[in-house]
CSV table of C-alpha atoms in Angstrom, one decimal:
chain,number,residue,atom,x,y,z
A,735,MET,CA,79.3,111.4,143.3
A,736,THR,CA,79.0,113.0,146.8
A,737,GLY,CA,82.4,114.7,146.4
A,738,GLU,CA,80.9,116.9,143.7
A,739,LEU,CA,78.1,118.2,146.0
A,740,SER,CA,78.1,121.5,147.8
A,741,PRO,CA,77.6,121.3,151.6
A,742,ILE,CA,73.9,122.2,151.3
A,743,ASP,CA,73.3,119.7,148.6
A,744,MET,CA,75.2,117.0,150.6
A,745,ALA,CA,73.0,117.7,153.6
A,746,LYS,CA,69.8,117.3,151.4
A,747,TYR,CA,71.2,114.2,149.7
A,748,VAL,CA,72.1,112.3,152.9
A,749,ALA,CA,68.8,113.2,154.6
A,750,ALA,CA,66.9,112.0,151.5
A,751,ARG,CA,69.0,108.8,151.3
A,752,ARG,CA,68.4,108.0,155.0
A,753,ALA,CA,64.6,108.5,154.6
A,754,ALA,CA,64.4,106.5,151.4
A,755,ASP,CA,65.9,103.5,153.3
A,756,MET,CA,62.8,103.6,155.5
A,757,VAL,CA,60.5,102.8,152.5
A,758,GLU,CA,59.7,99.1,152.3
A,759,ASP,CA,58.4,96.9,149.5
A,760,GLY,CA,54.7,97.2,148.9
A,761,MET,CA,54.3,100.6,150.6
A,762,ARG,CA,52.1,103.4,149.5
A,763,VAL,CA,54.2,106.6,149.8
A,764,GLY,CA,53.4,110.3,149.7
A,765,LEU,CA,56.1,112.1,147.7
A,766,GLY,CA,56.8,115.7,148.7
A,767,THR,CA,57.6,118.7,146.7
A,768,GLY,CA,60.8,120.8,146.7
A,769,SER,CA,64.5,120.5,146.2
A,770,THR,CA,65.1,118.1,149.2
A,771,ALA,CA,62.1,115.9,148.2
A,772,ALA,CA,63.5,115.7,144.7
A,773,TRP,CA,66.6,114.0,146.1
A,774,LEU,CA,64.3,111.5,147.8
A,775,VAL,CA,62.3,110.8,144.6
A,776,ARG,CA,65.6,110.2,142.7
A,777,ARG,CA,66.9,107.8,145.4
A,778,LEU,CA,63.6,105.9,145.5
A,779,GLY,CA,63.9,105.6,141.7
A,780,GLU,CA,67.3,104.1,142.1
A,781,ARG,CA,65.9,101.5,144.5
A,782,VAL,CA,63.0,100.7,142.2
A,783,GLN,CA,65.4,100.1,139.3
A,784,GLY,CA,68.2,98.5,141.3
A,785,GLU,CA,66.4,96.5,144.0
A,786,ASN,CA,63.1,95.9,142.3
A,787,LEU,CA,61.4,97.9,145.0
A,788,ARG,CA,57.6,97.9,144.4
A,789,ILE,CA,55.9,101.0,145.7
A,790,MET,CA,53.0,103.3,144.8
A,791,GLY,CA,53.9,107.0,144.9
A,792,VAL,CA,51.3,109.7,145.6
A,793,PRO,CA,52.9,113.0,144.4
A,794,THR,CA,52.0,116.3,146.0
A,795,SER,CA,52.5,118.4,142.9
A,796,THR,CA,52.6,118.1,139.1
A,797,ARG,CA,56.4,118.5,139.1
A,798,THR,CA,56.9,115.8,141.6
A,799,ALA,CA,54.6,113.5,139.6
A,800,GLN,CA,56.7,114.2,136.5
A,801,LEU,CA,60.0,113.4,138.2
A,802,ALA,CA,58.6,110.2,139.8
A,803,ARG,CA,57.5,108.9,136.5
A,804,GLU,CA,60.9,109.8,134.9
A,805,VAL,CA,62.7,107.6,137.5
A,806,GLY,CA,60.3,104.7,137.2
A,807,ILE,CA,58.1,105.1,140.3
A,808,GLU,CA,54.5,104.0,139.8
A,809,VAL,CA,52.4,107.1,140.3
A,810,VAL,CA,48.8,106.9,141.5
A,811,SER,CA,46.3,109.5,142.9
A,812,LEU,CA,45.5,109.7,146.6
A,813,ASP,CA,42.0,108.4,145.8
A,814,GLN,CA,43.5,105.4,144.1
A,815,ALA,CA,45.9,104.6,146.8
A,816,GLY,CA,43.5,105.2,149.7
A,817,TRP,CA,45.4,105.5,153.1
A,818,LEU,CA,49.2,105.8,152.9
A,819,ASP,CA,51.9,104.1,154.9
A,820,LEU,CA,54.0,107.2,155.1
A,821,THR,CA,54.7,110.5,153.5
A,822,ILE,CA,58.2,111.9,153.1
A,823,ASP,CA,58.5,115.6,152.4
A,824,GLY,CA,60.7,118.6,153.1
A,825,ALA,CA,60.1,121.7,155.2
A,826,ASP,CA,60.9,125.4,155.2
A,827,GLU,CA,61.2,125.5,159.0
A,828,PHE,CA,60.7,123.1,161.8
A,829,ASP,CA,60.9,123.6,165.6
A,830,GLY,CA,61.7,121.3,168.5
A,831,ASP,CA,58.1,119.9,168.6
A,832,LEU,CA,58.4,119.1,164.9
A,833,ASN,CA,55.8,121.7,163.9
A,834,LEU,CA,56.5,123.0,160.4
A,835,ILE,CA,56.2,125.8,158.0
A,836,LYS,CA,55.8,124.5,154.5
A,837,GLY,CA,54.7,126.0,151.2
A,838,GLY,CA,57.8,127.7,149.9
A,839,GLY,CA,57.2,125.7,146.7
A,840,GLY,CA,53.5,126.5,146.6
A,841,ALA,CA,52.3,123.0,147.2
A,842,HIS,CA,51.3,123.0,150.9
A,843,LEU,CA,47.6,122.3,150.2
A,844,GLN,CA,48.3,119.0,148.5
A,845,GLU,CA,51.2,118.3,150.9
A,846,LYS,CA,49.0,118.7,153.9
A,847,ILE,CA,46.2,116.5,152.5
A,848,VAL,CA,48.6,113.7,151.6
A,849,ALA,CA,50.5,114.0,155.0
A,850,THR,CA,47.3,113.7,157.0
A,851,ALA,CA,46.2,110.7,155.0
A,852,SER,CA,49.3,108.8,156.1
A,853,ASP,CA,50.2,106.6,159.1
A,854,GLN,CA,53.3,108.8,159.6
A,855,MET,CA,55.0,111.8,158.1
A,856,ILE,CA,58.8,112.0,157.8
A,857,VAL,CA,60.4,115.4,157.1
A,858,ILE,CA,63.8,115.6,155.4
A,859,ALA,CA,65.7,118.8,155.9
A,860,ASP,CA,69.2,120.3,156.1
A,861,ALA,CA,70.2,121.5,159.6
A,862,GLY,CA,69.6,125.2,158.7
A,863,LYS,CA,65.8,124.6,158.6
A,864,GLU,CA,65.6,124.1,162.4
A,865,VAL,CA,64.5,127.1,164.4
A,866,GLU,CA,63.6,127.8,168.0
A,867,THR,CA,60.4,129.6,167.1
A,868,LEU,CA,58.6,129.4,163.7
A,869,GLY,CA,58.0,132.5,161.7
A,870,ALA,CA,61.3,133.8,160.2
A,871,PHE,CA,60.3,132.1,156.9
A,872,PRO,CA,57.3,133.8,155.4
A,873,LEU,CA,54.1,131.8,156.1
A,874,PRO,CA,52.3,130.8,152.9
A,875,VAL,CA,48.5,131.0,152.8
A,876,GLU,CA,46.6,129.7,149.8
A,877,VAL,CA,43.6,131.9,148.8
A,878,ILE,CA,41.1,131.8,146.0
A,879,PRO,CA,41.6,134.5,143.4
A,880,PHE,CA,38.1,136.0,143.8
A,881,GLY,CA,38.4,138.8,146.2
A,882,TRP,CA,41.9,138.0,147.2
A,883,GLN,CA,42.6,141.6,148.2
A,884,THR,CA,39.7,141.5,150.6
A,885,THR,CA,41.0,138.3,152.0
A,886,ARG,CA,44.4,139.9,152.5
A,887,THR,CA,42.9,142.8,154.4
A,888,LEU,CA,41.0,140.4,156.7
A,889,ILE,CA,44.2,138.4,157.3
A,890,GLU,CA,46.1,141.5,158.2
A,891,GLU,CA,43.4,142.6,160.6
A,892,ALA,CA,43.4,139.2,162.2
A,893,LEU,CA,47.2,139.3,162.6
A,894,ASP,CA,46.9,142.5,164.6
A,895,THR,CA,45.5,140.4,167.4
A,896,MET,CA,48.1,137.7,167.2
A,897,ASP,CA,51.5,137.2,168.9
A,898,VAL,CA,53.6,138.1,165.9
A,899,LEU,CA,56.3,140.7,165.1
A,900,GLY,CA,55.0,141.5,161.6
A,901,THR,CA,51.6,141.7,160.0
A,902,SER,CA,52.2,142.2,156.2
A,903,ALA,CA,50.8,139.9,153.6
A,904,ALA,CA,52.3,139.9,150.1
A,905,LEU,CA,50.9,138.3,147.0
A,906,ARG,CA,53.4,135.8,145.7
A,907,MET,CA,54.4,136.6,142.1
A,908,ASN,CA,55.7,134.6,139.2
A,909,GLY,CA,57.4,137.2,137.1
A,910,GLU,CA,54.9,139.9,136.3
A,911,ALA,CA,51.9,137.7,137.1
A,912,PRO,CA,50.6,136.2,140.3
A,913,PHE,CA,51.8,132.8,141.2
A,914,VAL,CA,49.2,130.1,140.5
A,915,THR,CA,49.0,126.8,142.5
A,916,ASP,CA,48.1,123.5,141.0
A,917,GLU,CA,44.5,124.2,142.1
A,918,GLY,CA,44.4,127.5,140.4
A,919,ASN,CA,44.7,129.6,143.5
A,920,HIS,CA,47.0,132.4,144.7
A,921,ILE,CA,49.4,132.5,147.7
A,922,LEU,CA,49.8,135.2,150.2
A,923,ASP,CA,53.1,135.1,152.0
A,924,LEU,CA,52.8,136.4,155.6
A,925,HIS,CA,55.9,138.2,156.9
A,926,LEU,CA,55.5,137.5,160.6
A,927,GLN,CA,59.2,137.2,161.8
A,928,ARG,CA,58.0,135.2,164.8
A,929,ILE,CA,54.8,133.2,165.5
A,930,GLY,CA,54.2,133.1,169.2
A,931,ASN,CA,51.3,130.6,169.1
A,932,ALA,CA,51.4,128.5,165.9
A,933,ARG,CA,48.4,126.4,166.8
A,934,GLN,CA,46.2,129.4,167.3
A,935,MET,CA,47.6,131.0,164.1
A,936,ALA,CA,46.6,128.0,162.0
A,937,LEU,CA,43.1,127.9,163.4
A,938,VAL,CA,42.5,131.7,163.0
A,939,LEU,CA,43.8,131.8,159.4
A,940,ASN,CA,41.6,129.0,158.2
A,941,GLN,CA,38.5,130.9,159.5
A,942,VAL,CA,39.1,133.8,157.2
A,943,PRO,CA,36.8,133.8,154.1
A,944,GLY,CA,38.8,133.1,151.0
A,945,VAL,CA,41.5,131.1,152.7
A,946,VAL,CA,41.9,127.6,151.4
A,947,GLU,CA,44.8,126.4,153.6
A,948,ASN,CA,47.8,127.7,155.5
A,949,GLY,CA,51.4,126.4,155.6
A,950,LEU,CA,51.5,125.5,159.3
A,951,PHE,CA,51.8,121.8,159.9
A,952,ILE,CA,50.9,121.2,163.6
A,953,ASP,CA,51.1,117.7,165.2
A,954,ILE,CA,51.4,116.1,161.7
A,955,CYS,CA,55.2,115.3,161.5
A,956,ASP,CA,56.3,112.2,163.3
A,957,LYS,CA,60.0,112.1,162.4
A,958,VAL,CA,62.6,114.5,161.0
A,959,VAL,CA,65.8,113.4,159.2
A,960,ILE,CA,68.4,116.2,159.4
A,961,GLY,CA,71.3,116.2,157.0
A,962,HIS,CA,74.6,118.0,157.5
A,963,GLY,CA,77.1,119.2,155.0
A,964,ASP,CA,79.8,116.8,156.2
A,965,GLY,CA,77.6,113.7,155.6
A,966,ARG,CA,76.2,113.4,159.2
A,967,VAL,CA,72.5,112.5,159.5
A,968,GLU,CA,70.3,112.8,162.6
A,969,LEU,CA,66.9,111.0,162.9
A,970,ARG,CA,64.6,112.4,165.6
A,971,ASP,CA,61.4,110.5,166.5
A,972,ILE,CA,58.9,112.8,168.3
A,973,ASN,CA,56.7,109.9,169.4
A,974,GLU,CA,59.5,107.6,170.7
A,975,GLY,CA,61.6,110.5,172.0
A,976,THR,CA,64.7,109.0,170.4
A,977,ILE,CA,67.6,110.3,168.4
A,978,GLU,CA,69.7,108.3,166.0
A,979,LEU,CA,73.0,109.6,164.6
A,980,ASP,CA,74.5,108.3,161.3
A,981,ARG,CA,77.3,109.2,159.0
A,982,PHE,CA,76.8,108.4,155.3
A,983,ILE,CA,79.9,107.0,153.5
A,984,GLU,CA,79.7,106.5,149.8
A,985,GLY,CA,80.0,102.8,149.0
A,986,ALA,CA,79.9,101.6,152.6
A,987,SER,CA,77.9,98.5,153.3
A,988,GLU,CA,77.4,99.2,157.0
A,989,ASN,CA,75.6,101.9,158.9
A,990,LEU,CA,77.5,103.6,161.7
A,991,PHE,CA,74.7,104.2,164.2
A,992,SER,CA,74.5,105.4,167.8
A,993,ASP,CA,71.1,105.3,169.4
A,994,LEU,CA,70.5,108.0,171.9
A,995,SER,CA,67.3,107.9,174.0
A,996,ASP,CA,66.0,111.0,175.7
């Protein structure tokens, strides 16, 4: 199966597979949104069917919920599940402190709520998502439709005082119409190029009237699983300060680990 994958899909697949192996029987798991998270959901479905793994999945979007049901995962709401054991999700960017930009798929509001209602958050990503400084990927900001142009003006004014290289905010479109989130809101994508102080940015944006939530995830992610196109996987734990290296081999029964402690 893996021989048919492109290098980018291989990277996503091995990261998702490694993260799925961290899920234990009886867990309540937040299920992320996006192409990498879809690999995770499919892998968990395989474990549910093949290993009789019993989990409750809390999806972060309607499309993730649909996929989870299709592969046999029990889907419940966050209110039904209560507190979660872990959330596994993708990211559009992550830095060395495991701060993230999320929201390329338009689900960062639910993703942030679910992630912060979990004992830990694990991010799965291909190696290309790692950056020295956040901001090359446009930062999504969810805003209510009422007065969104005023909200955009206020955001751009606030950006003039921030350590960024760009200050434009573009309404995300879906064809000829504005993109609409699961909550019925719009998204403004901020083209900043570089975010000098992500923590300050997150706080300032959420003070702007009309802003619902921004796509900066600060001090939320605990671990990142990084997949590579050749099948290598790297697991970084920000709390333990450890790095584990693995290589996925289709059909192999053993894991080839080396544990590197910083």
